Structure formats: structure tokens, C-alpha cells
Coordinates of C-alpha atoms and ligand atoms in Angstrom, one line a residue:
M1 CA -17.9 -13.2 63.8
L2 CA -15.6 -10.4 64.5
Q3 CA -12.9 -12.5 62.3
D4 CA -15.3 -12.2 59.4
L5 CA -15.7 -8.5 60.0
V6 CA -12.1 -7.8 60.0
K7 CA -11.9 -9.9 56.5
R8 CA -14.6 -7.5 55.1
V9 CA -12.8 -4.3 56.1
K10 CA -9.5 -5.6 54.5
Q11 CA -11.3 -6.5 51.5
A12 CA -12.9 -3.3 51.1
F13 CA -9.5 -1.4 51.4
D14 CA -7.9 -3.8 49.2
R15 CA -10.3 -3.2 46.4
F16 CA -9.9 0.6 46.9
I17 CA -6.3 0.5 46.8
K18 CA -5.2 -2.5 44.5
G19 CA -8.5 -3.2 42.8
D20 CA -10.1 -6.7 42.2
K21 CA -8.6 -9.6 40.1
N22 CA -9.2 -7.7 37.0
G23 CA -7.6 -4.5 38.4
K24 CA -11.0 -2.7 38.6
R25 CA -10.8 -0.5 41.6
S26 CA -13.9 0.2 43.9
G27 CA -14.7 3.5 45.7
K28 CA -13.5 4.6 49.0
P29 CA -14.9 2.5 51.9
R30 CA -17.5 4.2 54.0
F31 CA -19.1 3.6 57.1
K32 CA -21.8 0.7 57.0
G33 CA -24.6 1.6 59.3
K34 CA -26.7 -1.0 60.9
H35 CA -29.3 -1.0 58.1
R36 CA -26.7 -1.6 55.3
Y37 CA -25.2 -4.6 57.2
R38 CA -27.5 -7.2 56.2
T39 CA -25.3 -10.5 56.4
F40 CA -23.1 -11.8 59.2
T41 CA -21.0 -14.9 59.1
Y42 CA -19.6 -17.4 61.6
P43 CA -16.4 -18.6 60.2
Q44 CA -16.1 -21.7 62.1
G45 CA -19.5 -23.4 62.2
S46 CA -20.1 -26.9 63.3
L47 CA -22.4 -29.9 62.7
D48 CA -23.4 -29.7 66.4
W49 CA -25.2 -26.5 65.7
V50 CA -27.9 -28.1 63.6
K51 CA -30.4 -30.2 65.4
G52 CA -33.7 -30.9 63.1
N53 CA -35.1 -27.7 62.0
R54 CA -33.3 -25.7 64.7
V55 CA -29.8 -24.1 64.7
R56 CA -27.9 -22.8 67.7
L57 CA -26.2 -19.6 66.9
P58 CA -23.4 -18.3 69.3
K59 CA -24.7 -15.4 71.4
I60 CA -28.2 -15.8 69.9
G61 CA -29.3 -19.3 70.9
W62 CA -31.5 -21.8 69.3
V63 CA -33.4 -20.4 66.2
R64 CA -35.9 -22.3 64.4
F65 CA -35.7 -22.6 60.6
V66 CA -37.3 -23.9 57.5
R67 CA -34.7 -26.7 56.3
H68 CA -35.4 -27.1 52.5
R69 CA -33.3 -30.1 52.3
P70 CA -31.1 -32.3 54.9
L71 CA -27.4 -31.9 55.3
P72 CA -25.8 -34.5 53.3
E73 CA -23.7 -37.3 55.0
G74 CA -20.0 -37.1 55.2
F75 CA -19.7 -33.2 55.3
S76 CA -18.6 -30.9 57.7
V77 CA -20.0 -27.6 58.3
K78 CA -17.5 -24.6 57.5
T79 CA -19.1 -21.3 57.6
V80 CA -22.6 -20.3 58.8
S81 CA -23.9 -17.0 57.1
I82 CA -27.2 -15.3 58.3
S83 CA -28.6 -12.7 55.7
Q84 CA -31.7 -10.7 55.6
K85 CA -33.7 -10.5 52.4
A86 CA -36.9 -8.6 51.6
D87 CA -39.0 -11.6 52.7
G88 CA -37.1 -12.7 55.8
W89 CA -34.1 -14.1 57.2
Y90 CA -31.7 -16.8 55.7
V91 CA -29.3 -19.2 57.1
T92 CA -26.6 -20.6 54.7
F93 CA -24.3 -23.5 55.7
S94 CA -21.3 -24.0 53.6
L95 CA -20.1 -27.7 53.7
E96 CA -17.1 -29.3 52.8
N97 CA -15.9 -33.1 52.1
K98 CA -12.4 -33.4 51.6
S99 CA -12.9 -36.5 49.4
V100 CA -14.8 -34.4 46.8
P101 CA -12.4 -33.0 44.2
A102 CA -12.8 -29.0 44.1
Q103 CA -12.9 -28.6 40.3
P104 CA -13.8 -31.6 38.4
T105 CA -12.0 -31.5 35.0
V106 CA -14.3 -32.1 32.0
D107 CA -12.4 -33.4 29.0
I108 CA -14.9 -33.5 25.9
E109 CA -13.7 -33.1 22.4
P110 CA -16.0 -30.9 20.7
T111 CA -17.6 -32.2 17.3
E112 CA -20.3 -30.7 15.0
A113 CA -22.8 -33.2 16.5
N114 CA -22.0 -32.9 20.1
S115 CA -21.9 -29.1 20.3
I116 CA -24.2 -26.2 19.8
G117 CA -23.5 -22.5 19.4
V118 CA -25.6 -20.0 21.0
D119 CA -26.0 -16.3 20.2
A120 CA -27.7 -14.4 23.2
G121 CA -29.6 -11.2 22.6
L122 CA -32.7 -9.5 23.2
E123 CA -35.1 -10.4 20.3
Y124 CA -34.3 -13.9 21.1
F125 CA -32.9 -14.6 24.5
M126 CA -30.9 -17.5 22.8
A127 CA -30.8 -18.5 19.0
C128 CA -29.1 -21.8 18.6
S129 CA -27.1 -23.3 15.7
N130 CA -29.7 -25.9 15.2
G131 CA -32.2 -23.3 14.6
Q132 CA -34.1 -23.1 17.8
T133 CA -35.1 -19.9 19.3
K134 CA -36.2 -18.8 22.7
V135 CA -38.0 -15.3 23.3
P136 CA -37.2 -14.0 26.7
P137 CA -40.3 -13.6 29.1
K138 CA -40.3 -9.9 30.2
F139 CA -40.9 -10.5 33.8
Y140 CA -39.8 -6.8 34.9
R141 CA -41.9 -5.3 32.2
Q142 CA -44.9 -7.2 33.5
A143 CA -44.5 -6.1 36.9
E144 CA -43.7 -2.5 35.8
E145 CA -47.3 -1.3 36.3
K146 CA -47.7 -2.7 39.7
L147 CA -44.4 -1.4 40.7
G148 CA -45.1 2.0 39.4
R149 CA -48.3 2.1 41.4
L150 CA -46.7 1.2 44.6
Q151 CA -43.8 3.7 44.2
A152 CA -46.4 6.4 43.5
K153 CA -48.2 5.4 46.7
R154 CA -44.8 5.4 48.7
D155 CA -43.8 8.9 47.3
A156 CA -47.1 10.3 48.6
R157 CA -46.0 9.4 52.1
S158 CA -44.0 11.4 54.3
K159 CA -40.3 10.2 54.9
G160 CA -39.8 8.2 58.0
S161 CA -43.3 7.5 58.3
K162 CA -44.7 3.8 59.0
P163 CA -46.8 3.5 56.0
R164 CA -43.7 4.5 53.9
R165 CA -41.6 1.8 55.4
K166 CA -44.3 -0.7 54.9
L167 CA -44.6 0.2 51.1
N168 CA -41.0 0.0 50.8
A169 CA -41.0 -3.6 52.0
R170 CA -43.8 -4.4 49.5
I171 CA -41.7 -2.8 46.6
A172 CA -38.7 -4.8 47.8
K173 CA -40.7 -7.9 47.9
L174 CA -41.9 -7.3 44.2
H175 CA -38.2 -6.8 43.1
Q176 CA -37.1 -10.1 44.7
R177 CA -40.2 -12.0 42.9
I178 CA -38.8 -10.5 39.5
A179 CA -35.4 -11.6 40.4
R180 CA -36.7 -15.3 41.4
Q181 CA -38.9 -15.6 38.4
R182 CA -36.0 -14.5 36.0
K183 CA -33.6 -16.9 37.9
Q184 CA -35.9 -20.0 37.7
W185 CA -36.5 -19.5 33.9
H186 CA -32.8 -19.3 33.5
F187 CA -32.1 -22.4 35.2
E188 CA -34.8 -24.3 33.1
T189 CA -33.5 -22.8 29.9
A190 CA -29.8 -24.0 30.8
N191 CA -31.2 -27.5 31.5
E192 CA -32.9 -27.4 28.1
L193 CA -29.7 -26.5 26.5
L194 CA -27.7 -29.1 28.3
E195 CA -30.0 -31.8 27.2
K196 CA -29.1 -31.2 23.5
A197 CA -25.4 -30.9 23.6
D198 CA -22.2 -31.9 25.3
V199 CA -20.1 -28.6 24.6
I200 CA -22.0 -25.2 24.5
F201 CA -20.3 -22.3 22.6
V202 CA -21.4 -18.8 23.7
E203 CA -20.1 -15.7 22.9
D204 CA -17.8 -13.7 25.3
L205 CA -20.3 -11.0 25.8
K206 CA -19.3 -7.8 27.7
V207 CA -22.7 -6.7 28.8
S208 CA -21.3 -3.8 30.8
N209 CA -20.1 -2.1 27.4
L210 CA -23.7 -2.7 26.0
S211 CA -25.5 -1.1 28.7
R212 CA -23.2 1.9 29.3
R213 CA -24.6 5.3 29.3
N214 CA -24.1 7.5 26.1
P215 CA -21.8 10.2 26.5
A216 CA -23.4 13.7 26.8
K217 CA -23.2 16.0 23.7
Q218 CA -22.8 19.5 23.9
A219 CA -23.2 22.4 21.4
E220 CA -20.5 25.2 21.0
D221 CA -22.6 27.4 23.2
G222 CA -22.6 24.8 25.8
T223 CA -26.3 23.7 25.7
F224 CA -26.9 20.0 25.7
L225 CA -27.9 18.1 22.6
P226 CA -30.0 15.0 22.4
N227 CA -27.5 12.0 22.8
G228 CA -30.0 9.2 22.2
Q229 CA -29.8 8.2 26.0
S230 CA -33.6 8.0 26.6
A231 CA -34.0 5.4 23.8
K232 CA -30.9 3.7 25.1
S233 CA -32.4 3.5 28.6
G234 CA -35.1 1.6 27.3
L235 CA -32.7 -0.9 25.6
N236 CA -30.9 -1.0 28.9
K237 CA -33.8 -1.9 30.9
S238 CA -34.4 -4.8 28.5
F239 CA -31.0 -5.9 28.9
A240 CA -31.1 -6.0 32.5
D241 CA -34.5 -7.7 32.2
A242 CA -33.2 -10.7 30.1
G243 CA -30.3 -10.9 32.5
I244 CA -27.9 -12.3 29.7
A245 CA -24.8 -11.7 31.7
Q246 CA -26.1 -13.7 34.9
F247 CA -27.1 -16.6 32.5
L248 CA -24.1 -16.8 30.4
N249 CA -21.3 -16.2 33.1
E250 CA -23.0 -17.7 36.2
I251 CA -25.9 -20.1 35.6
L252 CA -25.0 -22.0 32.5
P253 CA -21.6 -22.6 33.6
F254 CA -22.6 -23.8 36.9
K255 CA -25.2 -26.2 35.4
A256 CA -22.9 -27.5 32.8
A257 CA -20.3 -28.2 35.5
K258 CA -22.7 -30.1 37.5
A259 CA -24.0 -32.1 34.3
G260 CA -20.4 -32.8 33.6
K261 CA -20.6 -30.7 30.4
K262 CA -18.6 -27.8 29.1
V263 CA -19.2 -24.1 28.2
V264 CA -16.7 -22.4 25.9
K265 CA -16.5 -18.7 25.5
V266 CA -15.8 -17.5 21.9
N267 CA -14.9 -14.2 20.6
P268 CA -17.9 -12.9 18.9
A269 CA -16.0 -10.3 16.4
G270 CA -17.9 -10.8 13.1
T271 CA -20.3 -13.3 14.0
S272 CA -23.2 -11.0 13.0
Q273 CA -21.5 -9.6 9.8
H274 CA -20.6 -12.9 8.0
C275 CA -22.5 -15.7 6.5
A276 CA -22.4 -18.9 8.4
I277 CA -22.6 -21.0 5.3
C278 CA -20.0 -19.5 2.8
L279 CA -18.1 -17.2 5.6
N280 CA -18.4 -14.4 3.1
R281 CA -18.8 -10.8 4.7
V282 CA -22.5 -9.9 4.6
P283 CA -22.7 -6.3 6.3
K284 CA -25.9 -5.7 8.2
G285 CA -27.2 -2.7 10.3
L286 CA -28.6 -3.5 13.7
S287 CA -32.3 -3.2 12.4
E288 CA -31.9 -5.9 9.8
R289 CA -33.1 -9.1 11.6
W290 CA -32.9 -11.4 8.7
H291 CA -29.9 -12.9 7.1
D292 CA -30.1 -13.2 3.3
C293 CA -26.8 -14.1 1.7
P294 CA -26.5 -12.9 -1.9
D295 CA -23.5 -15.2 -2.5
C296 CA -24.7 -18.7 -1.5
G297 CA -28.5 -18.0 -1.0
A298 CA -28.7 -18.7 2.7
S299 CA -31.8 -17.3 4.5
M300 CA -32.5 -17.5 8.2
P301 CA -33.1 -15.2 11.2
R302 CA -30.1 -13.1 11.8
D303 CA -29.4 -14.6 15.4
V304 CA -29.5 -18.1 14.1
N305 CA -26.9 -17.2 11.6
S306 CA -24.8 -16.0 14.6
G307 CA -25.4 -18.8 16.6
L308 CA -24.0 -21.1 13.6
L309 CA -21.0 -18.9 13.4
I310 CA -20.3 -18.9 17.0
Q311 CA -20.4 -22.8 16.8
K312 CA -17.9 -22.8 13.6
V313 CA -15.6 -20.4 15.4
G314 CA -15.7 -22.5 18.7
L315 CA -14.9 -25.6 16.5
D316 CA -12.2 -23.7 15.0
V317 CA -13.7 -24.5 11.4
A318 CA -14.1 -20.9 10.7
S319 CA -11.7 -18.0 11.2
L320 CA -13.4 -14.6 10.6
K321 CA -10.4 -12.5 10.7
N322 CA -9.1 -14.2 7.4
A323 CA -12.5 -14.4 5.8
K324 CA -12.4 -12.4 2.6
P325 CA -14.6 -9.3 2.4
R326 CA -17.4 -9.6 0.0
S327 CA -17.0 -8.5 -3.4
K328 CA -18.0 -4.9 -4.1
R329 CA -20.0 -5.9 -7.5
S330 CA -23.3 -7.4 -5.6
G331 CA -23.5 -4.3 -3.4
R332 CA -27.5 -5.0 -2.8
R333 CA -28.7 -2.1 -0.9
S334 CA -32.4 -2.9 -1.2
P335 CA -34.4 -3.3 1.9
R336 CA -34.3 -7.1 3.1
C337 CA -37.1 -9.1 4.9
T338 CA -38.2 -7.0 7.9
A339 CA -40.8 -9.4 9.1
Ligands
LIG1 ZN1 -23.5 -17.2 2.2

């Protein structure tokens, strides 16, 4: 176990000095007290450690656990990790079978029939090129009231007291529940999507950019002016609630690889500002939720239009960089359908 500890310290310093694989540097490593050290790993586990619903952990002994599925045949146990979560302790076995290829290669030629373009957003969690849309369930918003009540109750208790600790545990459990609801919904949504197509085009979304804080605005005399942050905080909360990044970057590719299908990231530049049918530029503000093309008469929800464009860009039948700007003569400025 001490081997793993050394590895963690090295990783913390590497991230501080050199940064991660994207060159992003983390903060200075600080002391990790026993309450922040919630996971420990045995780097060399063994199949002999597991007998039925019991596991023998070195220096601890036999511990009973809930085994949610049997260990598959032909695998050897590599590492064994113990982690503490809000509702208890978990044990994770990482398994290896040398005959299983590490990264199965998927070779599917995307066509218009076997692919689907997906625009992810807040109004619709997904808007697909086939016209299907999915509204995100707001698990966090639903639990917000209960969460607020618990937090107020906790804040009324004195620091370090037993009731406060108990309330903190209940708050942590509620957060865990919200995260699990969201995750399950993501898995179900990914399955639904993968049933419809072999290749899924998604936008290469940088959510960290979307949910960044607005810069502070200062007047000449040094006082702070409204910078729109409070309105944006509400939006950030919805972004986090929808969990778009987790879905697009982790869950969907994971499920696709398991099903032998493909997820392709597409540069989303211009996919909200062009018409998916005639590819002419149709500029829209963020508040305009409907796409009405004055040139070809296309009319559909804004995000479905984006989904179609993402598919077309992914299939390489549309290149938005070369799309000609819309002619100035038909500069229609009248309000469009906002329903
Ligand atoms: Zn058009």
C-alpha cells in the first residue's frame, strides 16, 4: 500500500511542476489529513483474497462485502482499492485478462443512414439530426429545496458538534443521490442513442469555457459594476445539473466502445449560425430558439438545426468555413417565433 502512496505523492508533484497531459498545472501539493484521505489501494491484489462475499485485506483481515456480481472466469486481480463514500465503504477490484485486447478498434464508415448528429444544450439535453429531442430532468433543482432546508439546519448547529456532523452526512448522501440519478439517466440516454445509429457525431464542447465566471467590471472610481455574474450563476448551475461534459466525454464514448460503435467529435464552429438545409448563414441571438431560413424556408427548433449541421460537418458534406455569407438584401430583423 505504501507503494501506492509514493505514486500519489509523485503524481501530485508532477502535476504541480510539469502539469497534466494537456500541460495544465495544479496547485502546490498540501498535506492530506486523515479525513481527506478517503481511498487506499493495494497495488498487487490476488484472486485468493476473495472468498464468496468476503475479502481478505492485508493488515486488516477478512471483511464481508456486498458482491454485486461474480468475478468473471479467466481474469486475475490486479489492484484492490478501498474508498469511502457518503453511504459507506466500497471495494473495487481491477481485473486483467491478457487475451482481451486493450482498445478494440472500431472501423465503421459513417453514412447519412447509419449516423446521427447530436447537439447538446440546456433547453434540450440532446437535439438529434433525426428531429428527436430530449429535455433534461433537473435532479439538482428538484432536490434544492430539501438541500437548503438541511443546510440551514446544519448551519444553526455549533461547529464540531455531533448533530452538525450527522447533518453533514445527510447532505453528502443527498448529493450522492443526485449524482447517481443523473448518471443513471445518462446511461439510459446513451443506450437510447446507440440503438439508433452506429456513428454518433457530437460537438467538441469545452464546458469549462461555458461555465466560467464573468470578469469583474470596475468603474473608474474603483467601485464594482454589475457584471452579469448572478444571472450566469443560475446558468452555470443548470450546466452542472445537466452534466453535459460528463455525458459527452465519458459516458457516451464508454457505452459506444462497449457496443462496438463510434463517437466522433466535431468542431461546432458555426453550427448554430447556419441553415442545415441550404448552408447559408442565418445569424441568431442566443434567445432565438427557432430556426427560420429566409432563403430555403426551412423551419425547425434551433437545436435540431444544429444537430443536423453537426452530422453534415461530421460526414464532411458541409464545410462551414467556406459557406458563403447570407446576402444583405433580405436582412429580416422582425421577431421570429419564440414559442
Ligand atoms: Zn436554408
